[in-house]
Amino acid sequence: QVRLVQSGGGSVQAGGSLRLSCVASGYTRSDYYAGWIRQAPGKEREAVAAIGSSGDTQYTESVKDRFTISKDNAKNTLYLQMDDLKTEDTAMYYCVSESGTVMSMTAPQALGLMSALPDHHYWSQGTQVTVSS
């Protein structure tokens, strides 16, 4: 059984930086796709970043050039570096990873699947990110 354990997050002023980490256990291979989904109070869940089976990346427009997703396969750890944070980035952040997929996925495909079928993925427990002005 796959398990995702997330750390990081917290409170920061606008313009600041935070890093989220997510350790995965239970995968028998390293080329699984993964990403980050956030949800702000009263808003829909939003997939913000994905890393594909070959390590390519994709971002939603609102975080492009500010967030960086990466994956250390040796450590089974997914990261989200968030720079130049804005108040609108305030949300619960969750790392998610593929569940049951046997074909390789590009990052755009992964981001699309995370958006369309979020519940068809493994989820971490989530952490809060709060950005104040």
PDB file of C-alpha atoms in Angstrom:
ATOM      1  CA  GLN A   1       0.000   0.000   0.000  1.00  0.00           C
ATOM      2  CA  VAL A   2       1.325   3.420  -0.945  1.00  0.00           C
ATOM      3  CA  ARG A   3       1.636   6.011   1.790  1.00  0.00           C
ATOM      4  CA  LEU A   4       2.468   9.718   1.392  1.00  0.00           C
ATOM      5  CA  VAL A   5       3.767  11.698   4.365  1.00  0.00           C
ATOM      6  CA  GLN A   6       4.043  15.440   3.901  1.00  0.00           C
ATOM      7  CA  SER A   7       6.019  18.068   5.772  1.00  0.00           C
ATOM      8  CA  GLY A   8       6.719  21.749   5.440  1.00  0.00           C
ATOM      9  CA  GLY A   9       4.323  24.613   4.987  1.00  0.00           C
ATOM     10  CA  GLY A  10       3.445  27.243   7.566  1.00  0.00           C
ATOM     11  CA  SER A  11       2.978  30.987   7.548  1.00  0.00           C
ATOM     12  CA  VAL A  12       4.936  33.550   5.581  1.00  0.00           C
ATOM     13  CA  GLN A  13       4.556  37.118   4.377  1.00  0.00           C
ATOM     14  CA  ALA A  14       3.838  37.878   0.763  1.00  0.00           C
ATOM     15  CA  GLY A  15       6.982  37.627  -1.316  1.00  0.00           C
ATOM     16  CA  GLY A  16       8.444  34.950   0.916  1.00  0.00           C
ATOM     17  CA  SER A  17       9.274  31.319   0.234  1.00  0.00           C
ATOM     18  CA  LEU A  18       8.307  27.930   1.587  1.00  0.00           C
ATOM     19  CA  ARG A  19       9.155  24.364   0.672  1.00  0.00           C
ATOM     20  CA  LEU A  20       6.925  21.332   0.931  1.00  0.00           C
ATOM     21  CA  SER A  21       8.242  17.772   1.053  1.00  0.00           C
ATOM     22  CA  CYS A  22       6.412  14.503   0.598  1.00  0.00           C
ATOM     23  CA  VAL A  23       7.926  11.084   1.250  1.00  0.00           C
ATOM     24  CA  ALA A  24       6.356   8.165  -0.579  1.00  0.00           C
ATOM     25  CA  SER A  25       6.540   4.549   0.531  1.00  0.00           C
ATOM     26  CA  GLY A  26       5.119   1.425  -1.034  1.00  0.00           C
ATOM     27  CA  TYR A  27       6.007   1.979  -4.690  1.00  0.00           C
ATOM     28  CA  THR A  28       8.030  -0.765  -6.347  1.00  0.00           C
ATOM     29  CA  ARG A  29       9.281   1.520  -9.103  1.00  0.00           C
ATOM     30  CA  SER A  30      10.449   5.138  -9.297  1.00  0.00           C
ATOM     31  CA  ASP A  31       8.813   6.403 -12.494  1.00  0.00           C
ATOM     32  CA  TYR A  32       5.395   7.079 -10.990  1.00  0.00           C
ATOM     33  CA  TYR A  33       3.987  10.528 -11.668  1.00  0.00           C
ATOM     34  CA  ALA A  34       3.145  12.837  -8.781  1.00  0.00           C
ATOM     35  CA  GLY A  35       2.124  16.371  -8.037  1.00  0.00           C
ATOM     36  CA  TRP A  36       0.535  18.905  -5.763  1.00  0.00           C
ATOM     37  CA  ILE A  37      -3.087  19.894  -5.295  1.00  0.00           C
ATOM     38  CA  ARG A  38      -4.295  22.771  -3.153  1.00  0.00           C
ATOM     39  CA  GLN A  39      -7.644  23.792  -1.764  1.00  0.00           C
ATOM     40  CA  ALA A  40      -8.536  27.156  -0.317  1.00  0.00           C
ATOM     41  CA  PRO A  41     -11.611  27.635   1.875  1.00  0.00           C
ATOM     42  CA  GLY A  42     -14.728  27.868  -0.252  1.00  0.00           C
ATOM     43  CA  LYS A  43     -12.866  27.094  -3.459  1.00  0.00           C
ATOM     44  CA  GLU A  44     -12.483  24.093  -5.732  1.00  0.00           C
ATOM     45  CA  ARG A  45      -9.435  21.870  -5.483  1.00  0.00           C
ATOM     46  CA  GLU A  46      -6.741  23.016  -7.883  1.00  0.00           C
ATOM     47  CA  ALA A  47      -3.894  20.922  -9.287  1.00  0.00           C
ATOM     48  CA  VAL A  48      -0.919  23.283  -9.335  1.00  0.00           C
ATOM     49  CA  ALA A  49       2.111  21.206 -10.364  1.00  0.00           C
ATOM     50  CA  ALA A  50       2.940  17.780 -11.716  1.00  0.00           C
ATOM     51  CA  ILE A  51       6.039  15.775 -12.526  1.00  0.00           C
ATOM     52  CA  GLY A  52       5.733  13.095 -15.169  1.00  0.00           C
ATOM     53  CA  SER A  53       7.160   9.613 -15.444  1.00  0.00           C
ATOM     54  CA  SER A  54      10.322  10.866 -17.166  1.00  0.00           C
ATOM     55  CA  GLY A  55      10.765  13.865 -14.860  1.00  0.00           C
ATOM     56  CA  ASP A  56       9.179  16.554 -17.027  1.00  0.00           C
ATOM     57  CA  THR A  57       7.151  19.193 -15.199  1.00  0.00           C
ATOM     58  CA  GLN A  58       3.950  21.145 -15.715  1.00  0.00           C
ATOM     59  CA  TYR A  59       2.371  23.988 -13.776  1.00  0.00           C
ATOM     60  CA  THR A  60      -0.940  25.724 -13.674  1.00  0.00           C
ATOM     61  CA  GLU A  61      -0.669  29.255 -15.017  1.00  0.00           C
ATOM     62  CA  SER A  62      -1.107  31.010 -11.664  1.00  0.00           C
ATOM     63  CA  VAL A  63       2.047  29.480 -10.163  1.00  0.00           C
ATOM     64  CA  LYS A  64       4.257  29.267 -13.232  1.00  0.00           C
ATOM     65  CA  ASP A  65       7.697  30.847 -12.710  1.00  0.00           C
ATOM     66  CA  ARG A  66       7.107  30.971  -8.935  1.00  0.00           C
ATOM     67  CA  PHE A  67       6.751  27.302  -7.939  1.00  0.00           C
ATOM     68  CA  THR A  68       9.184  24.487  -8.737  1.00  0.00           C
ATOM     69  CA  ILE A  69       8.312  20.815  -8.447  1.00  0.00           C
ATOM     70  CA  SER A  70      11.045  18.201  -8.175  1.00  0.00           C
ATOM     71  CA  LYS A  71      11.409  14.555  -7.231  1.00  0.00           C
ATOM     72  CA  ASP A  72      14.360  12.747  -5.697  1.00  0.00           C
ATOM     73  CA  ASN A  73      13.879   9.143  -6.743  1.00  0.00           C
ATOM     74  CA  ALA A  74      16.684   7.906  -4.472  1.00  0.00           C
ATOM     75  CA  LYS A  75      14.830   9.349  -1.473  1.00  0.00           C
ATOM     76  CA  ASN A  76      11.314   8.709  -2.808  1.00  0.00           C
ATOM     77  CA  THR A  77      10.618  12.344  -2.001  1.00  0.00           C
ATOM     78  CA  LEU A  78       8.602  14.940  -3.875  1.00  0.00           C
ATOM     79  CA  TYR A  79       9.220  18.639  -3.318  1.00  0.00           C
ATOM     80  CA  LEU A  80       7.433  21.874  -4.043  1.00  0.00           C
ATOM     81  CA  GLN A  81       9.554  25.006  -3.765  1.00  0.00           C
ATOM     82  CA  MET A  82       7.278  28.021  -3.553  1.00  0.00           C
ATOM     83  CA  ASP A  83       8.822  31.440  -4.130  1.00  0.00           C
ATOM     84  CA  ASP A  84       7.330  34.933  -4.372  1.00  0.00           C
ATOM     85  CA  LEU A  85       4.282  33.710  -2.512  1.00  0.00           C
ATOM     86  CA  LYS A  86       1.064  35.685  -2.829  1.00  0.00           C
ATOM     87  CA  THR A  87      -1.915  35.915  -0.497  1.00  0.00           C
ATOM     88  CA  GLU A  88      -3.956  33.985  -3.059  1.00  0.00           C
ATOM     89  CA  ASP A  89      -1.610  31.013  -2.573  1.00  0.00           C
ATOM     90  CA  THR A  90      -3.081  30.494   0.899  1.00  0.00           C
ATOM     91  CA  ALA A  91      -4.569  26.992   0.989  1.00  0.00           C
ATOM     92  CA  MET A  92      -4.179  23.443   2.217  1.00  0.00           C
ATOM     93  CA  TYR A  93      -1.607  21.737   0.045  1.00  0.00           C
ATOM     94  CA  TYR A  94      -1.584  18.015  -0.642  1.00  0.00           C
ATOM     95  CA  CYS A  95       0.842  15.858  -2.525  1.00  0.00           C
ATOM     96  CA  VAL A  96      -0.774  13.231  -4.713  1.00  0.00           C
ATOM     97  CA  SER A  97       0.607  10.363  -6.734  1.00  0.00           C
ATOM     98  CA  GLU A  98      -0.597   7.860  -9.267  1.00  0.00           C
ATOM     99  CA  SER A  99      -2.720   4.931  -8.307  1.00  0.00           C
ATOM    100  CA  GLY A 100      -2.811   1.871 -10.526  1.00  0.00           C
ATOM    101  CA  THR A 101      -1.451   3.449 -13.722  1.00  0.00           C
ATOM    102  CA  VAL A 102       0.826   1.157 -15.719  1.00  0.00           C
ATOM    103  CA  MET A 103       1.642   3.436 -18.637  1.00  0.00           C
ATOM    104  CA  SER A 104       4.067   6.325 -18.491  1.00  0.00           C
ATOM    105  CA  MET A 105       2.558   9.785 -18.216  1.00  0.00           C
ATOM    106  CA  THR A 106       3.881  13.148 -19.304  1.00  0.00           C
ATOM    107  CA  ALA A 107       3.547  15.988 -16.844  1.00  0.00           C
ATOM    108  CA  PRO A 108       0.759  17.686 -18.825  1.00  0.00           C
ATOM    109  CA  GLN A 109      -1.150  14.382 -18.862  1.00  0.00           C
ATOM    110  CA  ALA A 110      -0.524  13.953 -15.140  1.00  0.00           C
ATOM    111  CA  LEU A 111      -1.717  17.468 -14.309  1.00  0.00           C
ATOM    112  CA  GLY A 112      -4.818  16.842 -16.380  1.00  0.00           C
ATOM    113  CA  LEU A 113      -5.574  13.573 -14.586  1.00  0.00           C
ATOM    114  CA  MET A 114      -4.998  15.173 -11.196  1.00  0.00           C
ATOM    115  CA  SER A 115      -7.470  17.894 -12.140  1.00  0.00           C
ATOM    116  CA  ALA A 116     -10.102  15.632 -13.671  1.00  0.00           C
ATOM    117  CA  LEU A 117      -9.879  12.645 -11.335  1.00  0.00           C
ATOM    118  CA  PRO A 118      -8.281  13.814  -8.072  1.00  0.00           C
ATOM    119  CA  ASP A 119      -9.828  11.019  -6.042  1.00  0.00           C
ATOM    120  CA  HIS A 120      -8.198   8.407  -8.286  1.00  0.00           C
ATOM    121  CA  HIS A 121      -4.826   9.152  -6.681  1.00  0.00           C
ATOM    122  CA  TYR A 122      -3.039   8.544  -3.416  1.00  0.00           C
ATOM    123  CA  TRP A 123      -3.109  11.584  -1.109  1.00  0.00           C
ATOM    124  CA  SER A 124      -0.950  12.885   1.699  1.00  0.00           C
ATOM    125  CA  GLN A 125      -2.376  14.276   4.927  1.00  0.00           C
ATOM    126  CA  GLY A 126      -1.844  17.849   3.715  1.00  0.00           C
ATOM    127  CA  THR A 127      -0.333  20.930   5.294  1.00  0.00           C
ATOM    128  CA  GLN A 128      -1.524  24.504   5.556  1.00  0.00           C
ATOM    129  CA  VAL A 129       0.211  27.328   3.731  1.00  0.00           C
ATOM    130  CA  THR A 130      -0.797  30.821   4.854  1.00  0.00           C
ATOM    131  CA  VAL A 131       0.498  33.926   3.118  1.00  0.00           C
ATOM    132  CA  SER A 132      -0.174  37.278   4.751  1.00  0.00           C
ATOM    133  CA  SER A 133       0.089  40.712   3.213  1.00  0.00           C
TER     134      SER A 133
END
